[in-house]
Amino acid sequence: MNLEWVHPTGLWALVLPIVLALLSLRRGKPSSLHLGTVRLWRDLTGESEGARVRRHLPLARVLLIGALVAGGLALGGPRLKTPSIQKTWHVVLDTRPTMFLEHTTEEGVPSGQGTRLAVGLRALEQLLQEQNTRPALRWSRRISGLTRLDRIASERVPAAFLVPGPSGHARSSWLALDEPHTLWVSDSMPPGSLPEHAGVVLSGGGPVPGPVASVGDRLLSMRAGEWVEEAGMPMRFVFLDEGLPTRLASFAKVWAGERGLEISDSDSGDESLALRLVAARAGSGSLPVEVFGRDGWQASAPLVEVGEESDSAPRPRPWLSAEVAGDVWPLVSWRPGWVRVAFGEPFEDRSGDPGAFAVSWADLLDRALLSAPGVLPQGEREPAGPATTRAPRSRSFNPEAAPGAWPLVRWLSAIAGVLLFASALALKST
Amino acid sequence: MPDHPNSGSQRKGAAARPAGELPCPTVVLGSEYLKRLERLSLRFAAGLERREGAGRAGLLGSGEEFVNSRPYRPGEDLRQLDWDLLARLDRPYIRVSRREAAESWSLWIDTSASMGVGPPGKLQMAAEVAGGIAAAGMQVGARIELVAGTRRFQARKLSDIGQLVEFLQNLCAEGAEGLATAVEESRPPSQVGRLFLIGDLLDLEHKQALRWRRPGRELFWVQILAPLELLPEGGGRSHVEGSTSQVGEWVEWVDPEGGERLSVRLDGSNLAAYESNLERQLEAWQSMAARHGVSHGLFSSDSPFESAVRATLEP
């Protein structure tokens, strides 16, 4: 049996039963006594000359020694040794923009340790060095509330992971990644219950000062615990594609004006572009006209069928769909900084409630609007709490047999108890 | 003139067992013993005076009753000549009175290895008892002869008591030859009026113990056993090296003379059976002694020697 001892010093307790056994054997050796009446005893027992000398230990003492041995072994903390083959840890790296903020103390003062990500990666390296055998690593990342299971094999964090994901996404539970040999690297514990199998490396950190919102050329920042409004932000633009239905383009212009954004008719692709509102191009042939809507508005328009989305860019999320001949056609899809519309003119509003249409579309455009450079939501600049490091459970770890079940130590303790009880009974009976 | 304690010839026989292995092979008689011995002999002297004053026979026998004859030695009282024998055999013989015969005491002490069993050692007790009897005898004018294995010692005067004690102190329990061998190979002088066999009598057959019985001679069997052999008080708590062994423990008995080893468990049934065996043996000795007019006393080696001496001489 491949055993290892958690508390090898506890094995010193085995000295006690060994000493007791030796003493008992010494005492248990029949006393050799000279006797003038041996003949009478021989007549009695019928044993012949040279009867075998026997050593006898009382049953109670044998049981007691057994109990002490079991107890001593239990004190040593035996457990089945995991094979010493190299383990592979699956490291899931949080790439929220907050991970790329400077690590600060509780007072919000820079700690001088670099970003939260750097602090987390250093803690990870230390954890790796503490292992008997340095595990191999495979890297995946959390982006915008989703997990990209890249599983890139690398000793160090892949360079591609050192890019902050889009901000503004509420954190969600990581429990889907709660597996043995899995390690979560973030700044604070994700929402939800604590992982049972996965380990965590949390950089922690205090509040991070900086801009949390922008309107036009003005910035709203949190500095030293106070709100500060600053001017001088470069103007940002919204690109409106030509093929957009007129009614939608008109609304987008009003919405951009309200947000302090300018309208651009060219897709420059630079940082000044806060949102691109594009229209899907229709192929040849007639387009099916369908009625569609959401959030209390309804309209009809000819629909454009779009093909499969490429995997290179972040996959767009559907916002509005319609069923055409049994198939679901995405009519409006979006991702941060980008909205695509797959219907055209003539666009007819059938709900008769322009307010519902405006509220619904303003919500979509707000969600898709990119933050100004350096601007992060207040939630991402909040304190991350204390740093925490915990190694993941090994794959041999059996949750059914862990705390509530019977590992070796418990078996030995139980055996010790039973033997002790039996010893007491044997002693009483004698 | 007493013999030197070391006098006597070495007997042939079974290989002697090393005395060092026995728990109590030797005899130690200190100054305290001498004091006790003196008190005991004075007690017998006082008792003697009381009995003679009252006209009764005591330790000295019954007076002028002639019980035997022996060859005349020059210088002896011619009034004691046995004229009948002189006339018949034409050789002078002296009539031996019962009183004179009784005044010759012979004490035979078993010094075989089994007497080294104890504690307290049986040989120690035997030596103390022998000393007490001898002192009492000398107090009343008896001629004393002590025989222990190959060693002999003779004394008559009380001033010999120191040498007697020295003789006893030099005794050692060893070998396999005890009283049985002595009875087979030796013979006490015919004038011995009182003959004491002192030992555990374990190697002695009844017939052997009676072999030295003859008219006009009193025979005493002083049987000494160790507490370990008697299993006194409760049966199960036998004495083991000064402590007690527990009921149910295993003990390896060793025969001091044959070297036989026997492992037995001291449980209740075994102990009861042993006690029963021993009781039968002792009862046989007692009934044999009663049948043949022998004085028999059984003593534990841990009892005071004075009580054994008194019980022997003042039945």
CSV table of C-alpha atoms in Angstrom, one decimal, chain A residues 27-45 47-54 56, chain B residues 17 21-23 117 202 228-229 240-241 250-256 260-264 270 273-274 277-278 281:
chain,number,residue,atom,x,y,z
A,27,ARG,CA,6.3,-9.9,32.6
A,28,GLY,CA,4.4,-12.4,30.6
A,29,LYS,CA,7.4,-14.8,30.6
A,30,PRO,CA,6.5,-17.5,33.0
A,31,SER,CA,8.4,-17.0,36.2
A,32,SER,CA,11.0,-19.7,36.6
A,33,LEU,CA,10.7,-20.9,40.2
A,34,HIS,CA,12.5,-23.7,42.0
A,35,LEU,CA,10.1,-26.0,43.7
A,36,GLY,CA,10.6,-29.1,45.7
A,37,THR,CA,7.1,-30.4,44.9
A,38,VAL,CA,7.4,-30.4,41.1
A,39,ARG,CA,6.5,-34.1,41.2
A,40,LEU,CA,3.1,-33.2,42.6
A,41,TRP,CA,2.5,-30.7,39.8
A,42,ARG,CA,3.7,-33.2,37.2
A,43,ASP,CA,1.3,-35.8,38.5
A,44,LEU,CA,-1.4,-33.1,38.2
A,45,THR,CA,-0.7,-31.9,34.7
A,47,GLU,CA,3.3,-33.1,31.4
A,48,SER,CA,6.6,-34.7,30.9
A,49,GLU,CA,10.0,-33.5,31.6
A,50,GLY,CA,11.1,-30.6,29.5
A,51,ALA,CA,7.7,-29.1,29.0
A,52,ARG,CA,7.7,-26.2,26.6
A,53,VAL,CA,8.2,-22.8,28.2
A,54,ARG,CA,5.4,-20.6,27.0
A,56,HIS,CA,1.5,-15.7,27.6
B,17,ARG,CA,23.2,-28.2,40.6
B,21,GLU,CA,20.6,-20.7,40.7
B,22,LEU,CA,18.7,-21.6,43.8
B,23,PRO,CA,16.9,-18.8,45.5
B,117,VAL,CA,13.8,-23.5,47.7
B,202,LEU,CA,10.2,-35.1,49.7
B,228,LEU,CA,5.6,-21.6,47.8
B,229,GLU,CA,5.1,-25.3,48.2
B,240,VAL,CA,7.0,-15.7,43.8
B,241,GLU,CA,10.4,-14.1,44.4
B,250,TRP,CA,1.8,-19.1,34.0
B,251,VAL,CA,4.7,-20.3,36.1
B,252,GLU,CA,7.6,-22.5,35.1
B,253,TRP,CA,8.5,-24.8,38.0
B,254,VAL,CA,12.0,-26.0,38.1
B,255,ASP,CA,13.0,-29.1,40.0
B,256,PRO,CA,16.1,-28.0,41.9
B,260,GLU,CA,13.0,-30.7,35.2
B,261,ARG,CA,11.0,-27.7,34.0
B,262,LEU,CA,7.3,-27.7,34.0
B,263,SER,CA,5.0,-24.9,32.8
B,264,VAL,CA,1.7,-24.7,34.6
B,270,ASN,CA,-4.9,-26.5,39.1
B,273,ALA,CA,-5.8,-30.1,42.6
B,274,TYR,CA,-2.3,-29.4,43.8
B,277,ASN,CA,-2.3,-33.7,46.2
B,278,LEU,CA,-0.1,-32.1,48.7
B,281,GLN,CA,1.0,-36.6,50.9
